[in-house]
PDB file of C-alpha atoms in Angstrom:
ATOM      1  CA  UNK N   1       2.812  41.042  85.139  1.00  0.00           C
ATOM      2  CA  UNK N   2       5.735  39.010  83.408  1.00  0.00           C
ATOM      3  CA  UNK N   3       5.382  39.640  79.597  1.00  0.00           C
ATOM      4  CA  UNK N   4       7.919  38.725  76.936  1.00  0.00           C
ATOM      5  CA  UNK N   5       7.147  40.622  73.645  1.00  0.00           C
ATOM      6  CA  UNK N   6       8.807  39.767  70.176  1.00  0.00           C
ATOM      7  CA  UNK N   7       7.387  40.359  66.684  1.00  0.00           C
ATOM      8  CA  UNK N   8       7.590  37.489  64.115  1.00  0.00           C
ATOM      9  CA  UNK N   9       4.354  38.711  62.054  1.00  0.00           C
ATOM     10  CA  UNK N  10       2.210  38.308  65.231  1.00  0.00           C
ATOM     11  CA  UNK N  11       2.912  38.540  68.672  1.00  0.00           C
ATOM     12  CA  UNK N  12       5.171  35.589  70.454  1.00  0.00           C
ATOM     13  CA  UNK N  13       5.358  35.036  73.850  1.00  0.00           C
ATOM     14  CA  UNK N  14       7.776  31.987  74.995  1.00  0.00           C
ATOM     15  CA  UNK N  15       8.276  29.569  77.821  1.00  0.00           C
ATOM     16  CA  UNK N  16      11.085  27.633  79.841  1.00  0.00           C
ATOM     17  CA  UNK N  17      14.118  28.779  81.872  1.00  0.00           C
ATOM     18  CA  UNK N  18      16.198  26.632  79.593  1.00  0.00           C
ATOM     19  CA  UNK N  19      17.355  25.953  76.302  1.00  0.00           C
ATOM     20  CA  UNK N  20      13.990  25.331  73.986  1.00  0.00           C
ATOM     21  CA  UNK N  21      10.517  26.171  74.931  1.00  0.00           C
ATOM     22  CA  UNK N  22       9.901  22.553  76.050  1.00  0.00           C
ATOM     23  CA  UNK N  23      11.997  21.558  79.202  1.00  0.00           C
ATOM     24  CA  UNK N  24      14.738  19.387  78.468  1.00  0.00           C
ATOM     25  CA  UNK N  25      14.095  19.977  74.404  1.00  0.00           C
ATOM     26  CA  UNK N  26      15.965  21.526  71.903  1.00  0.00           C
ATOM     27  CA  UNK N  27      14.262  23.846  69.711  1.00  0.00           C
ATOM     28  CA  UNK N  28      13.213  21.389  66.944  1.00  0.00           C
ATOM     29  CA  UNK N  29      13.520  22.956  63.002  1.00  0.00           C
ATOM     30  CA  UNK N  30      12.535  22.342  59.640  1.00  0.00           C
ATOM     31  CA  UNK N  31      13.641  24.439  57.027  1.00  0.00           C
ATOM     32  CA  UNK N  32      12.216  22.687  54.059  1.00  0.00           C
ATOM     33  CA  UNK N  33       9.117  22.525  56.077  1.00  0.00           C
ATOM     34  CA  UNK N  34       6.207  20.768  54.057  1.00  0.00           C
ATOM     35  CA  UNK N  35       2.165  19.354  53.749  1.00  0.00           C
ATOM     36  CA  UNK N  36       0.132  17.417  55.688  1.00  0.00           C
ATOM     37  CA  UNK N  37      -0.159  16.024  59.395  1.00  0.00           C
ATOM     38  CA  UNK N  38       2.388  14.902  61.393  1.00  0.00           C
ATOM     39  CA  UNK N  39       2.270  13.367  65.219  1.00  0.00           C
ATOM     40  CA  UNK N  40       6.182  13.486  66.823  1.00  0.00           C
ATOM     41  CA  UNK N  41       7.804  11.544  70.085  1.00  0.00           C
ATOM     42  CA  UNK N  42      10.957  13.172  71.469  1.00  0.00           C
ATOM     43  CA  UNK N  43      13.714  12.124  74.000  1.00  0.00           C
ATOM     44  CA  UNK N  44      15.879  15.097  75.482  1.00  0.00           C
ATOM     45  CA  UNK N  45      19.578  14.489  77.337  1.00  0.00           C
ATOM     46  CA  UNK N  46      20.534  18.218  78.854  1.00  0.00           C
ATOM     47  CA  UNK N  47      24.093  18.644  80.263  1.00  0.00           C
ATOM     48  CA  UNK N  48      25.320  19.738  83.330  1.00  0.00           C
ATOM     49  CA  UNK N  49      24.466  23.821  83.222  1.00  0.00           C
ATOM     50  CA  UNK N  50      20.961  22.885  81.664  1.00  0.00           C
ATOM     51  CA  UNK N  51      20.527  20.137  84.810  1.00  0.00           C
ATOM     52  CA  UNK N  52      20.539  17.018  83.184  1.00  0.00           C
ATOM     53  CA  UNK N  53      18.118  14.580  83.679  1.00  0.00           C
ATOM     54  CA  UNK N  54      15.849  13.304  81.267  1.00  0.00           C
ATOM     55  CA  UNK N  55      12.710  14.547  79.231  1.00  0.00           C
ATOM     56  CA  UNK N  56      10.134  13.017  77.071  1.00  0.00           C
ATOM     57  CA  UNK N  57       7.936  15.335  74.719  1.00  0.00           C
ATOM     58  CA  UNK N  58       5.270  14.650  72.238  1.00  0.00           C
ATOM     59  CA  UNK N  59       4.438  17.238  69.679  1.00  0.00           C
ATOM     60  CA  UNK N  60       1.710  17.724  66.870  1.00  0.00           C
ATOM     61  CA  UNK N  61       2.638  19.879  63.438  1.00  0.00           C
ATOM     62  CA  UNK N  62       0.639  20.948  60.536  1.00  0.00           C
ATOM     63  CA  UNK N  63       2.238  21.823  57.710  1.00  0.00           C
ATOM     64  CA  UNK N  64       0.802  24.263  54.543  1.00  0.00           C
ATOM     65  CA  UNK N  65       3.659  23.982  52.345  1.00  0.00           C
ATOM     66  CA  UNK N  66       5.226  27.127  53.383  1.00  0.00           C
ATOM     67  CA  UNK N  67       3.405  27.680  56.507  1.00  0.00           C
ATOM     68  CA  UNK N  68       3.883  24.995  59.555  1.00  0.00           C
ATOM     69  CA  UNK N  69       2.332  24.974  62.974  1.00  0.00           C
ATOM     70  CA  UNK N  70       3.058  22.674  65.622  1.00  0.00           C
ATOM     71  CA  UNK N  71       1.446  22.341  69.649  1.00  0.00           C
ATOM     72  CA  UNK N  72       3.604  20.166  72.055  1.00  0.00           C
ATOM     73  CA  UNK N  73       4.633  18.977  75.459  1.00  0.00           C
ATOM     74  CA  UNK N  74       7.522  18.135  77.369  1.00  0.00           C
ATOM     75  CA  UNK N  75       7.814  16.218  81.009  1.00  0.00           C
ATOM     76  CA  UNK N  76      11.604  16.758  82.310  1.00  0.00           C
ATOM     77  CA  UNK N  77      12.833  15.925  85.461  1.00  0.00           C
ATOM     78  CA  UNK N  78      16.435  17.186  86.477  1.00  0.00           C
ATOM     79  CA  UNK N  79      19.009  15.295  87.972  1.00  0.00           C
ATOM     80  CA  UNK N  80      18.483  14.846  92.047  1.00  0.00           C
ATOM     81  CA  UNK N  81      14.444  16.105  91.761  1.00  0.00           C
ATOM     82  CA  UNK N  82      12.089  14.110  93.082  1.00  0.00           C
ATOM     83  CA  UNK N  83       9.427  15.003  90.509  1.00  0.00           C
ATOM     84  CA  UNK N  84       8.947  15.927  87.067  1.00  0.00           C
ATOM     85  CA  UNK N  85       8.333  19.339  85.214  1.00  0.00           C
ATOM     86  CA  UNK N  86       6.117  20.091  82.495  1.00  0.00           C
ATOM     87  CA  UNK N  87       6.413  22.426  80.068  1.00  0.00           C
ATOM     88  CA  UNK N  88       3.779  22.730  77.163  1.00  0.00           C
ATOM     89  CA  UNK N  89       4.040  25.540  73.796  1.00  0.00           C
ATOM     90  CA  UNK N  90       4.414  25.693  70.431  1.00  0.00           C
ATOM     91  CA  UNK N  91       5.980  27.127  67.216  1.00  0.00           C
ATOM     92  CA  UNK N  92       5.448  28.569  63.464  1.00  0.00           C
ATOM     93  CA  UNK N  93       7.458  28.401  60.770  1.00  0.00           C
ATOM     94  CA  UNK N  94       7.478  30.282  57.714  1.00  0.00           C
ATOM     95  CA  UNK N  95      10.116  29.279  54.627  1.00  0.00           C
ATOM     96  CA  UNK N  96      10.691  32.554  52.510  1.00  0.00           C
ATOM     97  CA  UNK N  97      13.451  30.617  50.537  1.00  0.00           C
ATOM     98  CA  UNK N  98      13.704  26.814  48.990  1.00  0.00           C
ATOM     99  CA  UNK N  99      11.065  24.066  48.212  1.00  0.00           C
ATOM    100  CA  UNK N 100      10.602  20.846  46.333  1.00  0.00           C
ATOM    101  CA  UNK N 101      13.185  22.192  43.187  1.00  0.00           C
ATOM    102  CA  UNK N 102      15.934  23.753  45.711  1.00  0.00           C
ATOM    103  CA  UNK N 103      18.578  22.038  47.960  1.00  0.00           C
ATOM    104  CA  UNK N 104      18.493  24.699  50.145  1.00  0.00           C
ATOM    105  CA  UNK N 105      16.053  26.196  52.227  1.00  0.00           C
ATOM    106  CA  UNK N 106      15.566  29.086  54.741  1.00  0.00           C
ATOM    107  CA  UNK N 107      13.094  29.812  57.449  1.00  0.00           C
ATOM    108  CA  UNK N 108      11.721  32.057  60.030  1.00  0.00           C
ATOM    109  CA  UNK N 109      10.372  30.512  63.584  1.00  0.00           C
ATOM    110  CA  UNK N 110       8.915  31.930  66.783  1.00  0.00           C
ATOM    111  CA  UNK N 111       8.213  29.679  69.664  1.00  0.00           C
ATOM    112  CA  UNK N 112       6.299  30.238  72.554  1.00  0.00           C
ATOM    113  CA  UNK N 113       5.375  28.151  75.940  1.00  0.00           C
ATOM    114  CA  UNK N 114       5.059  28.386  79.459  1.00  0.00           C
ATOM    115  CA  UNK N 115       6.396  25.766  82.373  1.00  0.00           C
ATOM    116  CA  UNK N 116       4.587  25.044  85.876  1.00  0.00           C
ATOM    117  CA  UNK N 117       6.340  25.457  89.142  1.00  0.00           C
ATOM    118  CA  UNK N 118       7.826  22.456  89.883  1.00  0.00           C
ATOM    119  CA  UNK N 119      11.248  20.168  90.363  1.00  0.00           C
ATOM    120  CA  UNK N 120      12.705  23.630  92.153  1.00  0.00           C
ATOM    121  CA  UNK N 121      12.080  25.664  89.162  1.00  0.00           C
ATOM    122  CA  UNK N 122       9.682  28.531  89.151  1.00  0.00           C
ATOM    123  CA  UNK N 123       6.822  29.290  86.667  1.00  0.00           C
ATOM    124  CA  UNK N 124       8.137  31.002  83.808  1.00  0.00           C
ATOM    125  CA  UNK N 125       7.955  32.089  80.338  1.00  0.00           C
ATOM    126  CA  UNK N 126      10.419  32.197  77.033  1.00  0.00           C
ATOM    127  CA  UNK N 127      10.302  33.395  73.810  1.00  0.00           C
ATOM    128  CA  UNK N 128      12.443  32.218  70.595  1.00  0.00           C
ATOM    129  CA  UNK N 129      12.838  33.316  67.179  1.00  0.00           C
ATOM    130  CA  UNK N 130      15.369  32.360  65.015  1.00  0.00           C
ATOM    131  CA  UNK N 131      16.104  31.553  61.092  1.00  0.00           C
ATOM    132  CA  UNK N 132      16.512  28.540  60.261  1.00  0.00           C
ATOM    133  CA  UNK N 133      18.891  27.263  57.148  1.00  0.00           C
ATOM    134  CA  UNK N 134      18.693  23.854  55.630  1.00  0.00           C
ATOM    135  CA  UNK N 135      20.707  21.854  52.845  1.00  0.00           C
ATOM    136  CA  UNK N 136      18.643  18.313  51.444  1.00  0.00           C
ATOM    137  CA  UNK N 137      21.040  15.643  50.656  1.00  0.00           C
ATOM    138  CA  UNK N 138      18.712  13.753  48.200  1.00  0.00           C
ATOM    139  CA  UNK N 139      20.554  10.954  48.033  1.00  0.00           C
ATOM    140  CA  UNK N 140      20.554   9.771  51.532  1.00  0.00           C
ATOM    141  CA  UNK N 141      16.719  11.474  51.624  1.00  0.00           C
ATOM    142  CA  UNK N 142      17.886  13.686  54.538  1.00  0.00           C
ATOM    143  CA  UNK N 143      17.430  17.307  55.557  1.00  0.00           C
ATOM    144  CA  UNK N 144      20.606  18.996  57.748  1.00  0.00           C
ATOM    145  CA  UNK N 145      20.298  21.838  59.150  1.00  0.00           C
ATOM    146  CA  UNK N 146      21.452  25.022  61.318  1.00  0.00           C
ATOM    147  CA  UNK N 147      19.205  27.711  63.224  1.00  0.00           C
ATOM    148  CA  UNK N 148      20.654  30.010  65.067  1.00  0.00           C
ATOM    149  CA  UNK N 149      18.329  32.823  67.295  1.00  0.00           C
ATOM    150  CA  UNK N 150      17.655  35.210  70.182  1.00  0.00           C
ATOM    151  CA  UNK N 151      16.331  33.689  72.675  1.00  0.00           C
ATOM    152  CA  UNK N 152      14.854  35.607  75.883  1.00  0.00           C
ATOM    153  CA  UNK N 153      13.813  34.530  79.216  1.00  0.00           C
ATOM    154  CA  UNK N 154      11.632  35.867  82.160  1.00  0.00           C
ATOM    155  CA  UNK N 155      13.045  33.800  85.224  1.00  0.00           C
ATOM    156  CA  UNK N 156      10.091  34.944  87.249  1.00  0.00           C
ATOM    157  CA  UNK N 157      10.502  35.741  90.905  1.00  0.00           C
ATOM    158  CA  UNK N 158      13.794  32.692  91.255  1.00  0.00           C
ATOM    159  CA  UNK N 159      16.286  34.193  89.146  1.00  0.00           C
ATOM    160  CA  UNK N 160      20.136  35.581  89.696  1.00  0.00           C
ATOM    161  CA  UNK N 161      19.537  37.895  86.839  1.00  0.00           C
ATOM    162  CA  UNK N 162      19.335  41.747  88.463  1.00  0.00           C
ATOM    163  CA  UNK N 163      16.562  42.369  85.538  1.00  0.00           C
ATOM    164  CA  UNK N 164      14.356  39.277  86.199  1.00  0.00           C
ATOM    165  CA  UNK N 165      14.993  38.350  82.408  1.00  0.00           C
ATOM    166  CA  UNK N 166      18.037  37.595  80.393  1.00  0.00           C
ATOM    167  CA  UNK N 167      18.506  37.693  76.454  1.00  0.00           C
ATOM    168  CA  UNK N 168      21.017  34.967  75.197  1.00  0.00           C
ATOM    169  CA  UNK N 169      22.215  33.747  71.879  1.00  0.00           C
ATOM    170  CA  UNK N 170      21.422  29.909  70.872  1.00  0.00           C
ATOM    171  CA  UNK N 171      21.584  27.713  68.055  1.00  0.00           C
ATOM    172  CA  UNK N 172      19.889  24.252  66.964  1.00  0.00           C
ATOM    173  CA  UNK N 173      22.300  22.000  64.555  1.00  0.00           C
ATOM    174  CA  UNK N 174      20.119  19.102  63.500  1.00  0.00           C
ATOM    175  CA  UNK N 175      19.071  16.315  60.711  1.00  0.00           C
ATOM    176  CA  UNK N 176      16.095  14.512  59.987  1.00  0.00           C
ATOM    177  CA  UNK N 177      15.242  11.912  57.231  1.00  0.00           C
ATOM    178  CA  UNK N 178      13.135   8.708  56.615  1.00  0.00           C
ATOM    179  CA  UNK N 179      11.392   6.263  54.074  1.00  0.00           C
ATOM    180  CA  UNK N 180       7.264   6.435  53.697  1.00  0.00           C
ATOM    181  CA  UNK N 181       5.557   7.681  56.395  1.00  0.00           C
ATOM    182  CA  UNK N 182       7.998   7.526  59.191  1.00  0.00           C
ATOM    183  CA  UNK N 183      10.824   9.851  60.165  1.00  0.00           C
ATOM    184  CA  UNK N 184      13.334   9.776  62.395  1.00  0.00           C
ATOM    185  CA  UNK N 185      15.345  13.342  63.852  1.00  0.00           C
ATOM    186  CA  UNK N 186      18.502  14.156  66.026  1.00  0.00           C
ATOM    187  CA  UNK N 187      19.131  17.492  67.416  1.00  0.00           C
ATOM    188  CA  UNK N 188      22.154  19.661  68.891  1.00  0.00           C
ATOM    189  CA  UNK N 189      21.250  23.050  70.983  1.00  0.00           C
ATOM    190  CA  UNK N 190      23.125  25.135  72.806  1.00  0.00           C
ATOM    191  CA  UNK N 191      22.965  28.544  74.510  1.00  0.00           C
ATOM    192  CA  UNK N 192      25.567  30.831  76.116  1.00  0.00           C
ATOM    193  CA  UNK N 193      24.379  32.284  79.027  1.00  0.00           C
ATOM    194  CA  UNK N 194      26.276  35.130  81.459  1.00  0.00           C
ATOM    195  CA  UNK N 195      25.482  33.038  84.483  1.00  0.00           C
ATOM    196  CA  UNK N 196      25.723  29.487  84.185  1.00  0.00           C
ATOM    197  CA  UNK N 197      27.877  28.579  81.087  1.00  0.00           C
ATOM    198  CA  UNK N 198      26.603  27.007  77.373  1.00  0.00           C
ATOM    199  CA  UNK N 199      23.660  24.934  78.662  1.00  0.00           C
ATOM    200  CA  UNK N 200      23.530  22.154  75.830  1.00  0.00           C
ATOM    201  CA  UNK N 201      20.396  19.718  75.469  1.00  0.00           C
ATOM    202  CA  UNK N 202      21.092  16.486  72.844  1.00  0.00           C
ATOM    203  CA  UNK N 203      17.357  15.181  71.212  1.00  0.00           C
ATOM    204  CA  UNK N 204      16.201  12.365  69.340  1.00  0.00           C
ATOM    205  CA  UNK N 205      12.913  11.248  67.711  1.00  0.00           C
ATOM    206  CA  UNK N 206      10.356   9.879  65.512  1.00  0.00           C
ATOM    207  CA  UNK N 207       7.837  10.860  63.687  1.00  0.00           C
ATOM    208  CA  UNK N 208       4.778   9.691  61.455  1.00  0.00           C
ATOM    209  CA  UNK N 209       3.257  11.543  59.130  1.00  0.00           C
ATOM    210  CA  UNK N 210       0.270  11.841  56.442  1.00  0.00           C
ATOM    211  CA  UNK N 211      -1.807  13.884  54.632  1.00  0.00           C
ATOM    212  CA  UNK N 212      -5.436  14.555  54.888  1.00  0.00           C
ATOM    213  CA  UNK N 213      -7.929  15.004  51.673  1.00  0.00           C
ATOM    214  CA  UNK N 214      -6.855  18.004  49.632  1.00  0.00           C
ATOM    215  CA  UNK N 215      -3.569  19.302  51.615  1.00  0.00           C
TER     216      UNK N 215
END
């Protein structure tokens, strides 16, 4: 059986044999994190050593001030496939440092997910945790921010790696901002891999949010 096993107060196990734990993603961040509901749609452009292509994701977070959860999907297909993959997961947050009175804030995050066999890829899982630090730049109402982590792979039964699962370094450099209820984010990842190079993965997005009766 093909386990991953990382501790980030509870047990994460991760997806995807690429960059974030949605296909054709990066791994999305919020340091400052926040309250209330918010629904996301995502456009991913992966280089070269990720494939390329094109992916489109749609997430879901919950935020508890500190404490934010968030479900999601991706659909990627790679340059030269003839079909798409998907990729489904999600991610929790924790800040331990910032809020409403600081500039800056820091976070933990694990992500977890799992991707189908398809587009010449095999089923596989990943697993991500990182920190996250953010600066808010109040006067342009926008949150930048950098998150480096570990991020660890089990290829499954396709994979060039003599173990079956690889452990790489990778980092998310992003920035997010808005007016009322509707946001708009950009996203840099990369991550250096032994075998194929710094697969890099460029995202953009939107999001609405609210809040619901006493959040």
């Amino acid at each position: 059986m093909r386990r991953a096993l990382l501790t980030f107060g509870l047990v994460v196990l991760g997806a995807a044999p690429l960059a974030g734990q949605w296909l054709g993603m990066p791994v999305w961040n919020s340091p400052k994190g926040g309250s209330g509901i918010s629904i996301y749609g995502d456009v991913g452009v992966p280089n070269g050593e990720y494939g390329k292509g094109t992916a489109y994701g749609a997430r879901g977070s919950v935020g508890f001030g500190s404490l934010s959860v968030a479900l999601g999907l991706a659909s990627w297909k790679p340059d030269g496939a003839d079909e798409s993959v998907l990729s489904y997961g999600g991610q929790a947050a924790f800040r331990i440092l910032g809020g409403a009175l600081l500039p800056v804030s820091l976070n933990l995050q694990g992500s977890i997910g799992w991707s189908e066999e398809k587009a010449g890829l095999p089923k596989s899982t990943r697993a991500i945790i990182a920190a996250g630090l953010g600066a808010n730049l109040p006067f342009l109402g926008v949150e930048v921010y950098a998150s480096p982590g570990l991020r660890y792979t089990d290829f499954g039964e396709l994979t060039d790696s003599p173990s079956g699962n690889e452990s790489n370094f990778g980092m998310a450099i992003g920035a997010s901002g808005g007016f009322s209820l509707v946001s708009v984010h950009l996203a840099y990842d990369f991550e250096n891999t032994e075998n194929s190079g710094t697969r890099s993965v460029v995202g953009l997005g939107a999001s609405i949010g609210f809040r619901l009766p006493g959040m």
